[in-house]
Short mmCIF file of C-alpha atoms and ligand atoms in Angstrom, two decimals:
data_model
loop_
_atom_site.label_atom_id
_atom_site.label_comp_id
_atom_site.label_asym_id
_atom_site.label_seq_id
_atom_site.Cartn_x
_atom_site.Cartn_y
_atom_site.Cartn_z
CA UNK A 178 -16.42 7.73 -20.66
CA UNK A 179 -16.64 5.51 -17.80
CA UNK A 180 -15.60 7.24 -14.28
CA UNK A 181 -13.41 5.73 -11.80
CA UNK A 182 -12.90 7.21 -8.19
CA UNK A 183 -9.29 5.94 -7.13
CA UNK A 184 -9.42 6.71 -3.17
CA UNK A 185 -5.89 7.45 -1.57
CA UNK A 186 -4.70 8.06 -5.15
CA UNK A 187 -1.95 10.87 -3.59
CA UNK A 188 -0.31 8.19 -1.67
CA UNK A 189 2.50 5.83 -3.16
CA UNK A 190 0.51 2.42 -4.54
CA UNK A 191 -2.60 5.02 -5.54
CA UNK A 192 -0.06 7.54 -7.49
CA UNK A 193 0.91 4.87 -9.23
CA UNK A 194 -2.22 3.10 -9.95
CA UNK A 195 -3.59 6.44 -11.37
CA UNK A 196 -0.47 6.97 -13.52
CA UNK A 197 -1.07 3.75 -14.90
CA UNK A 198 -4.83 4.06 -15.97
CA UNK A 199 -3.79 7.74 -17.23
CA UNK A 200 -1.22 6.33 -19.62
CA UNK A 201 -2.95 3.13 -20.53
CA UNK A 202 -6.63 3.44 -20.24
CA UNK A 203 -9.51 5.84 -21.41
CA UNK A 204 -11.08 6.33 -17.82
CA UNK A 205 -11.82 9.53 -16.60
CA UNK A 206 -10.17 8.94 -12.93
CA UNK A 207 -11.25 10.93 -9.77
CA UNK A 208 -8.79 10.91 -7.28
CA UNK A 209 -9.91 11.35 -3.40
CA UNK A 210 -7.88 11.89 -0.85
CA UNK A 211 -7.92 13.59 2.83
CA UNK A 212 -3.38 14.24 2.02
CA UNK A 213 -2.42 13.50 5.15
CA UNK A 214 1.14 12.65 5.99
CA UNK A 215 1.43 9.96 3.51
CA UNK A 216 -0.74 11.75 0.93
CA UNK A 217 1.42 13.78 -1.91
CA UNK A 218 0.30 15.64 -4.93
CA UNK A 219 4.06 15.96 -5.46
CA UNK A 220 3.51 12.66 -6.51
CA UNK A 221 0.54 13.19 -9.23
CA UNK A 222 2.68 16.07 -11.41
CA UNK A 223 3.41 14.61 -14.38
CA UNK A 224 -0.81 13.50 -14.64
CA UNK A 225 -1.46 17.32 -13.48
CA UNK A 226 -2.03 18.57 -16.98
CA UNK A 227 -4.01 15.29 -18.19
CA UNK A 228 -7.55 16.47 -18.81
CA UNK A 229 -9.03 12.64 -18.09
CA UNK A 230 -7.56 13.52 -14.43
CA UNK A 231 -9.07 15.30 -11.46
CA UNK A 232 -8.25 15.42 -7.83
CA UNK A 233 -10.88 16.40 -5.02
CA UNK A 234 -9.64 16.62 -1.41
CA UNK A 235 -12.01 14.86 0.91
CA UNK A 236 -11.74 12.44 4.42
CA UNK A 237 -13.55 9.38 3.31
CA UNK A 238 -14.60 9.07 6.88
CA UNK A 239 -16.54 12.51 7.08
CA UNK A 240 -20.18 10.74 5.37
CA UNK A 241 -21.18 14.18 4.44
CA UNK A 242 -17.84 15.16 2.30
CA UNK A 243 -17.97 11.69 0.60
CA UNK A 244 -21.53 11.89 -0.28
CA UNK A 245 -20.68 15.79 -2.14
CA UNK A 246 -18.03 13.83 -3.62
CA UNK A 247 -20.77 11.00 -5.11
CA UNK A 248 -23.29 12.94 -6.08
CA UNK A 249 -21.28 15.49 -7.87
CA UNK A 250 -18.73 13.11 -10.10
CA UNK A 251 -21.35 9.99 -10.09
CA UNK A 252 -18.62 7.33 -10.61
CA UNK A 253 -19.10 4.64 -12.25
CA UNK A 254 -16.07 2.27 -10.32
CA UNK A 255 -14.64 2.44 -7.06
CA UNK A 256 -11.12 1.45 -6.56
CA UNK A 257 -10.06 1.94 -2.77
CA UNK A 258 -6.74 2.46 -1.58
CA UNK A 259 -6.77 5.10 1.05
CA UNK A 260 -5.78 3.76 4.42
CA UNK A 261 -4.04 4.77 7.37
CA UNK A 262 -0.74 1.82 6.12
CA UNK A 263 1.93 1.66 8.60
CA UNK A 264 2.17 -0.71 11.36
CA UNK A 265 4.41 1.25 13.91
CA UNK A 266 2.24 3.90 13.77
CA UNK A 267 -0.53 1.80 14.32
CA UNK A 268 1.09 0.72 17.55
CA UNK A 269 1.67 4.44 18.55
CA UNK A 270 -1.92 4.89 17.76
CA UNK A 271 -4.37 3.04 16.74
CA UNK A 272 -7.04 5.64 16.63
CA UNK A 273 -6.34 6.72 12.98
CA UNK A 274 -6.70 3.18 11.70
CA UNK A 275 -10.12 2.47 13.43
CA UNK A 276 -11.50 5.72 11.78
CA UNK A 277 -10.40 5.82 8.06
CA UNK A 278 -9.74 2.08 7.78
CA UNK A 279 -12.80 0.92 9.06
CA UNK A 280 -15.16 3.85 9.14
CA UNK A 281 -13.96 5.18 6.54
CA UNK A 282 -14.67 2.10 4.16
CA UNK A 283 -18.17 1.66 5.38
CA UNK A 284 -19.05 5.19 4.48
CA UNK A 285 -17.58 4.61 0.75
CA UNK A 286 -19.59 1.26 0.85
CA UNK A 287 -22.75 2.81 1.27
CA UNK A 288 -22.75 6.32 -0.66
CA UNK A 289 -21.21 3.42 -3.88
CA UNK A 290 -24.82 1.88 -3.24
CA UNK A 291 -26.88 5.19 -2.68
CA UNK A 292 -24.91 6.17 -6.54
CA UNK A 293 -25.69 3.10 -8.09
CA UNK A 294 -21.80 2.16 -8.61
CA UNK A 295 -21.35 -0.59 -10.53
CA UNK A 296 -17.95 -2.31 -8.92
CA UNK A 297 -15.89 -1.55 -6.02
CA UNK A 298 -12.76 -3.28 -5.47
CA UNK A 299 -10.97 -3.13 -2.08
CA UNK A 300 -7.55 -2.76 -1.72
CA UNK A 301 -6.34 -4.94 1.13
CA UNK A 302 -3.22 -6.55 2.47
CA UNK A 303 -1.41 -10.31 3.35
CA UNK A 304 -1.50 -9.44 6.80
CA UNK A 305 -4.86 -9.80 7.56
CA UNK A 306 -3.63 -13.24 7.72
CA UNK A 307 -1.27 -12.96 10.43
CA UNK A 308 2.31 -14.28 11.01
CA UNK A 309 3.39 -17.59 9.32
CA UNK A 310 6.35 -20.56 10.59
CA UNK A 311 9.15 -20.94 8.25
CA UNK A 312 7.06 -23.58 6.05
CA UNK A 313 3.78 -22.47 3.61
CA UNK A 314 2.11 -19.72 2.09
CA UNK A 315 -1.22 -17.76 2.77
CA UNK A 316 -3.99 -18.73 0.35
CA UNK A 317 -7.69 -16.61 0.18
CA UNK A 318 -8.83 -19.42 2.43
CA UNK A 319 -6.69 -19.25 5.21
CA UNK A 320 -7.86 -18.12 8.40
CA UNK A 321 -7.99 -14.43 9.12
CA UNK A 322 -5.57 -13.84 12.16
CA UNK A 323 -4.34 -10.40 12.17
CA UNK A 324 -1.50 -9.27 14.94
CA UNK A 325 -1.29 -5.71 14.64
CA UNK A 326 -3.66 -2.62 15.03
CA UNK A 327 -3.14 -1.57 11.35
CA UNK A 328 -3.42 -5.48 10.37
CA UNK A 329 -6.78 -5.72 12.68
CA UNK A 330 -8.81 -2.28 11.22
CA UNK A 331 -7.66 -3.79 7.58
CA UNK A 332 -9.15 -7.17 8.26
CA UNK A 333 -12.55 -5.44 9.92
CA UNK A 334 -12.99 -3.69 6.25
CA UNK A 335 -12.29 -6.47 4.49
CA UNK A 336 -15.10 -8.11 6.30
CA UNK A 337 -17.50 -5.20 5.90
CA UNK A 338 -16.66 -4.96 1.98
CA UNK A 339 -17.65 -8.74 1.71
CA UNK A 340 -20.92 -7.87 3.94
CA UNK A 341 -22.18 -5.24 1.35
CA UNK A 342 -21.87 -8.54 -1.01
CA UNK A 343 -23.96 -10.88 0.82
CA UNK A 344 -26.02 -8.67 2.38
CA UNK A 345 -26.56 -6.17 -0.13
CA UNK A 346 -25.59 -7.56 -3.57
CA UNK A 347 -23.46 -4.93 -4.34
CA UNK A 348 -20.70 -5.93 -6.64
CA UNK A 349 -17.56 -5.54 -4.40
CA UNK A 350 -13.70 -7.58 -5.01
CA UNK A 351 -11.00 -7.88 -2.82
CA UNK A 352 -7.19 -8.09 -3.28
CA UNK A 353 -4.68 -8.94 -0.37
CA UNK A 354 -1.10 -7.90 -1.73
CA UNK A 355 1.84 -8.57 0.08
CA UNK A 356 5.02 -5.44 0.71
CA UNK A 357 5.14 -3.35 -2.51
CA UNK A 358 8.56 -1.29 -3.27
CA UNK A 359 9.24 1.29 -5.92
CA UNK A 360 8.86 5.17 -6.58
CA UNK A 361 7.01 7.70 -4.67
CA UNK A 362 6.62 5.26 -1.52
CA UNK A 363 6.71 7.51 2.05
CA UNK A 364 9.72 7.27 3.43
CA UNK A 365 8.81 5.35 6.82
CA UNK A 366 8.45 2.42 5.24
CA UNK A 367 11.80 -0.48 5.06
CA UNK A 368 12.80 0.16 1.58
CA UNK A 369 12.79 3.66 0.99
CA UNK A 370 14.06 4.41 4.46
CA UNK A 371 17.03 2.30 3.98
CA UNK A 372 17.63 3.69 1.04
CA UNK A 373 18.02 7.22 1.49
CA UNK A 374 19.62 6.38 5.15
CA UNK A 375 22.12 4.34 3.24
CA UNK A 376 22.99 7.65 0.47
CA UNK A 377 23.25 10.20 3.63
CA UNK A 378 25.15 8.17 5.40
CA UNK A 379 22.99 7.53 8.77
CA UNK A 380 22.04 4.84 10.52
CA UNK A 381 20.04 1.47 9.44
CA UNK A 382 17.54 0.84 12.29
CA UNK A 383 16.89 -2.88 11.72
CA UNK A 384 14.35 -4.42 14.01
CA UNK A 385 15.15 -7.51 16.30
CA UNK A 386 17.65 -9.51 14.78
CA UNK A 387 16.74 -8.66 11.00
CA UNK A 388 15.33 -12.54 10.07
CA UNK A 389 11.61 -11.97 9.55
CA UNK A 390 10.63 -12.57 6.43
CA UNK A 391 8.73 -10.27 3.39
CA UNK A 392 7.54 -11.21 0.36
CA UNK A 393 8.48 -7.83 -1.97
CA UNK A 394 6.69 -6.80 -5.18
CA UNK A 395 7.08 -3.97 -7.41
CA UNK A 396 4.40 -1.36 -7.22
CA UNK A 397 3.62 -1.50 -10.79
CA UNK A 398 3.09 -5.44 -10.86
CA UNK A 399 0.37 -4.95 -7.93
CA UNK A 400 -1.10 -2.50 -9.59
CA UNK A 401 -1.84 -4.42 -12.77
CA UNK A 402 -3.14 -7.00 -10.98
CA UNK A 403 -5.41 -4.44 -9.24
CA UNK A 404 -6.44 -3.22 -12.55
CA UNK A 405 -6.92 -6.84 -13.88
CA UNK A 406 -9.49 -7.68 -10.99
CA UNK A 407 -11.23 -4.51 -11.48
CA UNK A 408 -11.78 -5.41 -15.28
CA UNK A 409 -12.29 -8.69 -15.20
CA UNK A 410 -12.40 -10.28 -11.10
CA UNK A 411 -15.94 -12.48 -10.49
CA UNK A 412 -17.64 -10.57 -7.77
CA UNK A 413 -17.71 -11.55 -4.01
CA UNK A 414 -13.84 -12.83 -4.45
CA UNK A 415 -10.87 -12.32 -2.83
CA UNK A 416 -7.60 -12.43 -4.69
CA UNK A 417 -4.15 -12.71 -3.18
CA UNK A 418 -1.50 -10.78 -5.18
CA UNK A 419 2.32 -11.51 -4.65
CA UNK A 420 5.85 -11.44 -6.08
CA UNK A 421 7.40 -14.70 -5.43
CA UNK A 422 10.31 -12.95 -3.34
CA UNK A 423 10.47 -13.91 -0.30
CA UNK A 424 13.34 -12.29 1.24
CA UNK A 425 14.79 -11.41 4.94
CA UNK A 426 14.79 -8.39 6.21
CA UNK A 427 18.91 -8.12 6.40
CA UNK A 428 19.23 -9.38 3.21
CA UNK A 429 16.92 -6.46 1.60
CA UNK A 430 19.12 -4.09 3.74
CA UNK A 431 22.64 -5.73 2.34
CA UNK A 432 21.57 -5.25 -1.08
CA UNK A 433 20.65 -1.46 -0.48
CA UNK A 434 23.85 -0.82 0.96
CA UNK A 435 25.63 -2.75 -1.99
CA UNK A 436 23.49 -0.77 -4.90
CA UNK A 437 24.45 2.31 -3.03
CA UNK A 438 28.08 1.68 -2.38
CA UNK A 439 27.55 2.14 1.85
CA UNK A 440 29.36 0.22 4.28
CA UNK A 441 27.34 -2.10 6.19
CA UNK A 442 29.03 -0.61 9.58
CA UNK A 443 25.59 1.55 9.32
CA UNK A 444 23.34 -0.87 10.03
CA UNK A 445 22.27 -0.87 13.63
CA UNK A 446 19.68 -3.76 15.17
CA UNK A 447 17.19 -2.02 17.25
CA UNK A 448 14.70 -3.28 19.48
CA UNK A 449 12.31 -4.92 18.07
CA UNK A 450 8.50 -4.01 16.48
CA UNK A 451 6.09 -5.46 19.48
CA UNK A 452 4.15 -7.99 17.80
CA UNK A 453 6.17 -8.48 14.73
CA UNK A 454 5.28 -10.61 12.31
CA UNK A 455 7.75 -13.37 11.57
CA UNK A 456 6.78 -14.22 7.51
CA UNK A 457 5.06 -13.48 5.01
CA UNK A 458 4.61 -15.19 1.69
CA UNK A 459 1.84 -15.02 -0.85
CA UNK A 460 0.25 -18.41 -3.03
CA UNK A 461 -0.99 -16.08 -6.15
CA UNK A 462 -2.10 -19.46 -8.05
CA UNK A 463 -5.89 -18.30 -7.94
CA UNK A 464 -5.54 -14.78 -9.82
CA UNK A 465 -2.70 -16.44 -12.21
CA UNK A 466 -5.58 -19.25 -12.94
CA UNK A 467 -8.63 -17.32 -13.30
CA UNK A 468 -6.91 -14.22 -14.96
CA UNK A 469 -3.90 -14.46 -16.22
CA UNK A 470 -1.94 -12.13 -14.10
CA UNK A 471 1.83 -12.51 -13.49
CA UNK A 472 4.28 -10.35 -11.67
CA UNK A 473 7.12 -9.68 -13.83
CA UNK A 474 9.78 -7.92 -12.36
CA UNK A 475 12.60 -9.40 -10.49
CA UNK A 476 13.42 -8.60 -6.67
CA UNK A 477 17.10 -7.23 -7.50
CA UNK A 478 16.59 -5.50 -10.58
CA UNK A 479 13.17 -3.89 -9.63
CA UNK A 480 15.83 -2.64 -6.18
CA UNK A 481 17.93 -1.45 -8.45
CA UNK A 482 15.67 1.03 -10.27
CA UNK A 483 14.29 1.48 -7.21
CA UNK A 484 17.51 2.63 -5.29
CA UNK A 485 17.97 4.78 -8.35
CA UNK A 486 14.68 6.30 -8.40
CA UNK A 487 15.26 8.04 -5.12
CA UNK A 488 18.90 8.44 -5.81
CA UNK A 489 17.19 10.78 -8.89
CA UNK A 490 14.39 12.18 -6.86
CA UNK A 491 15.89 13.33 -3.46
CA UNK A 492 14.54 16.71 -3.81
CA UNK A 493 10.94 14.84 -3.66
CA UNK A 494 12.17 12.62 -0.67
CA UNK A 495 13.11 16.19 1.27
CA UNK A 496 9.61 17.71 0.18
CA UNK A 497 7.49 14.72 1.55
CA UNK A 498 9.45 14.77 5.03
CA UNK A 499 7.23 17.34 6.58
CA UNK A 500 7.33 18.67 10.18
CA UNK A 501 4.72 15.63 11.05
CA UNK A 502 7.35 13.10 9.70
CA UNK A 503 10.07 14.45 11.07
CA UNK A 504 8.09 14.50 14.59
CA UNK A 505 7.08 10.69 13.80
CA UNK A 506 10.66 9.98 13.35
CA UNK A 507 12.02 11.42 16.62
CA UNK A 508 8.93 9.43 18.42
CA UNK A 509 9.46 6.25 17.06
CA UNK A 510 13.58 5.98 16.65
CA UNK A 511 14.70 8.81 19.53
CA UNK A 512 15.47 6.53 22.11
CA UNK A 513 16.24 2.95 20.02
CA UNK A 514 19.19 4.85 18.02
CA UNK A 515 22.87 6.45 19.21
P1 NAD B 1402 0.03 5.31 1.75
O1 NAD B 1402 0.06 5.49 3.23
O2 NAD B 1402 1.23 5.64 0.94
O3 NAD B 1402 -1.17 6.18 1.14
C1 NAD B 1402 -2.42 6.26 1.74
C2 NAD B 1402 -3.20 7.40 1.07
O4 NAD B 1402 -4.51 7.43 1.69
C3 NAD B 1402 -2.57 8.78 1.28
O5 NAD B 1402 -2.61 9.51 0.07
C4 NAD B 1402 -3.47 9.43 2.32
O6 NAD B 1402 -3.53 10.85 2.19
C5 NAD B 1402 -4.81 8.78 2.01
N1 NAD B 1402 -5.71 8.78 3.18
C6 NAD B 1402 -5.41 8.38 4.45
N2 NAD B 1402 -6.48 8.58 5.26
C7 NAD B 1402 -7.46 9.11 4.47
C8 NAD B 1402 -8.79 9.51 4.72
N3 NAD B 1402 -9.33 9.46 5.95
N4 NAD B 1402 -9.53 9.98 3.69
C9 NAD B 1402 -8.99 10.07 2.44
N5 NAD B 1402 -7.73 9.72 2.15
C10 NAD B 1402 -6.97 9.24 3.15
O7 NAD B 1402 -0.43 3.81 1.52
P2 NAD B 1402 -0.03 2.78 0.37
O8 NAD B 1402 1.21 2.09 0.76
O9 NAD B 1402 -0.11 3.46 -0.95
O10 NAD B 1402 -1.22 1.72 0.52
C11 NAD B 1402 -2.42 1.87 -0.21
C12 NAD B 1402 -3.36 0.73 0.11
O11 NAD B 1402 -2.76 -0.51 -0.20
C13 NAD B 1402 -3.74 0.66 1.60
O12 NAD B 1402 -5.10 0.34 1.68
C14 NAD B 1402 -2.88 -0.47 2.14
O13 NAD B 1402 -3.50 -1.11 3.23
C15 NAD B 1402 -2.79 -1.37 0.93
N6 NAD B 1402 -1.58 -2.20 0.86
C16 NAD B 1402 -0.34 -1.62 0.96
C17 NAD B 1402 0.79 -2.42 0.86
C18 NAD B 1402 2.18 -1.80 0.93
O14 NAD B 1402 3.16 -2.54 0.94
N7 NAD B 1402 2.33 -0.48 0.96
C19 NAD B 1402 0.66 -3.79 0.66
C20 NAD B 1402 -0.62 -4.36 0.56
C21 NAD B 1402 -1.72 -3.53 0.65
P1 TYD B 1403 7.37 -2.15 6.81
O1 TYD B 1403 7.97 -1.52 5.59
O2 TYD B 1403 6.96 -1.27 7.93
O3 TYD B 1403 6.17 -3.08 6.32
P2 TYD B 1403 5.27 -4.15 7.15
O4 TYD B 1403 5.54 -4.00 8.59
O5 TYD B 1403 3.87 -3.71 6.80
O6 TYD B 1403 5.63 -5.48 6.61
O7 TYD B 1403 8.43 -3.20 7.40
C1 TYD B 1403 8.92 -4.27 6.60
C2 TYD B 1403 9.81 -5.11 7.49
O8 TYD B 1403 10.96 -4.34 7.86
C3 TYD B 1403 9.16 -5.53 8.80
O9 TYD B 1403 9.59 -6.84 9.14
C4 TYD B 1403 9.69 -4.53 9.82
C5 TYD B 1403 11.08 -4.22 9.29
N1 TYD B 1403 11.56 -2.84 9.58
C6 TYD B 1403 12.82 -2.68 10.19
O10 TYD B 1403 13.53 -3.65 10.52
N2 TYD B 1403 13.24 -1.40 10.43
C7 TYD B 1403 12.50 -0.29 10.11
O11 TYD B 1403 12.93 0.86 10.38
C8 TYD B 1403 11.23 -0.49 9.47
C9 TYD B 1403 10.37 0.68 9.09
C10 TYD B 1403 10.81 -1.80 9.21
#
């Protein structure tokens, strides 16, 4: 059975990744993962009892823990997700980001070669490409300009994964998605932390004045295009991955609060990100060419199962906000709300 390591498969795109190769593939998947904050096996439970499943808890920056890992489960495919993934922390901190994002890749780059693994694909993001005007869309070949810390240690892998290419011949892929929503997502993030503001009632901390622009896809549409380039992506290529909706910030927030009946008296406009970026939005023409990949889920209703999903799984949303998020939350809102 061929053996795929899934790294940061406790966190909310790699949960979801692994429950779709459990239910849909015969793979025996590896997950890795350091579970830090954003790092859940909360989220893994219903793959738990799946014998083609098994979790191993390493930092993929620690060379010596990764290469235990390689020798031991020999795996066949790489797919890596694990990342330090949220941009105000990243402008707390960037320390984090430098280490596993950067380090952390190059170490996985080199014990895939030492273990003879036959395809690595590297999970990346849209913003490596920076901020765009109101006009156009970012294509593989635009130029990499990223803005923030996180944005910055993502583009520095992405540029190490396509060294082990040139330089080494080793048989790496890239995909740059643009902002996923759906279940299991850390509650930090715009979506999920509107939503479950918006259900207890609190305040909507909306950054600046609430027009910058994202380009939202459901989790489960990235991830089959993830799984798509892993199968069947030509080595040494990049593929952009996006949903075709763009939307504002505000008007992501207006439709929580409608889908959960809240007034829009919560929402609150806070000072704003430093560095924000002002737009986002993905051309996906090249993986829709080559292989065939579509998203198909719509903006509203994949909100609407989405608002619903945490509306059903509060008890999962209290478990996940540990003492560190909690702490994380008084650092980065104490002063910017009433
Ligand atoms: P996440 O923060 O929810 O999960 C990250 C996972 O990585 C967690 O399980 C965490 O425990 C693990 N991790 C962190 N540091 C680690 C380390 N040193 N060693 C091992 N494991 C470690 O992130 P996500 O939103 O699921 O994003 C996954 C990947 O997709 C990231 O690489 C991110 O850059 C990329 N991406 C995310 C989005 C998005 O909208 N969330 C969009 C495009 C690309
Ligand atoms: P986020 O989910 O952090 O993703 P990213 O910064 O990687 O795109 O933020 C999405 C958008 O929502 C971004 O423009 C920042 C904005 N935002 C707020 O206005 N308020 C918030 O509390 C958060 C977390 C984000």
């Amino acid at each position: 059975m061929t053996k795929v390591l899934i790294t940061g498969g406790a966190g909310f795109i790699g949960s979801n990744f692994i429950r779709l190769l459990c239910r849909e593939r015969d793979y025996a998947v590896l997950n890795l993962d350091a579970l830090t904050y954003a790092g859940n096996l909360e989220s893994l439970k219903d793959v738990e009892g799946d014998p083609k499943y098994s979790f191993l808890r390493a930092d993929i920056a620690d060379a010596e823990a990764v290469e235990e890992v390689f020798a031991s489960a020999k795996p066949d495919l790489v797919v890596h997700f694990a990342a330090e993934s949220h941009v105000d922390r990243s402008v707390l901190d960037a320390t984090a980001f430098v280490r596993t994002n950067v380090l952390g890749t190059q170490v996985l780059l080199d014990a895939s070669r030492r273990h003879a693994v036959r395809r690595f694909v590297h999970v990346s993001t849209d913003e490596v490409y920076g901020s765009l005007g109101a006009e156009g869309k970012f294509s593989e070949v635009s130029p990499i300009r990223p803005n923030s810390p996180y944005s910055a240690s993502k583009a520095g892998s992405d540029f190490l994964v396509r060294a082990a290419f040139h330089t080494h011949g080793f048989e790496t892929l890239i995909t740059r998605c643009s902002n996923n929503y759906g279940p299991y997502q850390f509650p930090e993030k715009l979506i999920p932390l509107m939503i479950l503001n918006a259900i207890e009632g609190k305040e909507l901390p909306v950054y600046g004045d609430g027009r910058n622009v994202r380009d939202w896809i459901h989790v489960e549409d990235h991830n089959r295009a993830v799984l798509r380039v892993l199968e069947e992506g030509r080595p040494g290529e990049v593929y952009n991955i996006g949903g075709n909706s763009e939307r504002e910030n505000l008007e992501v927030v207006n439709a929580i609060l409608e889908a959960v009946g809240a007034s829009s008296d919560l929402i609150r406009f806070v000072k704003d990100r430093p560095g924000h970026d002002r737009r986002y939005a993905i051309d996906a023409t090249k993986i829709r060419e080559e292989l065939g990949w579509e998203p198909s889920r719509g903006f509203e209703e994949g909100l609407a199962a989405t608002v619903e999903w945490y509306r059903e799984n509060l008890s999962w949303c209290e478990r996940v906000r540990s003492g560190a998020y909690r702490e994380y939350y008084d650092r980065q809102y104490g002063d910017r709300l009433s």
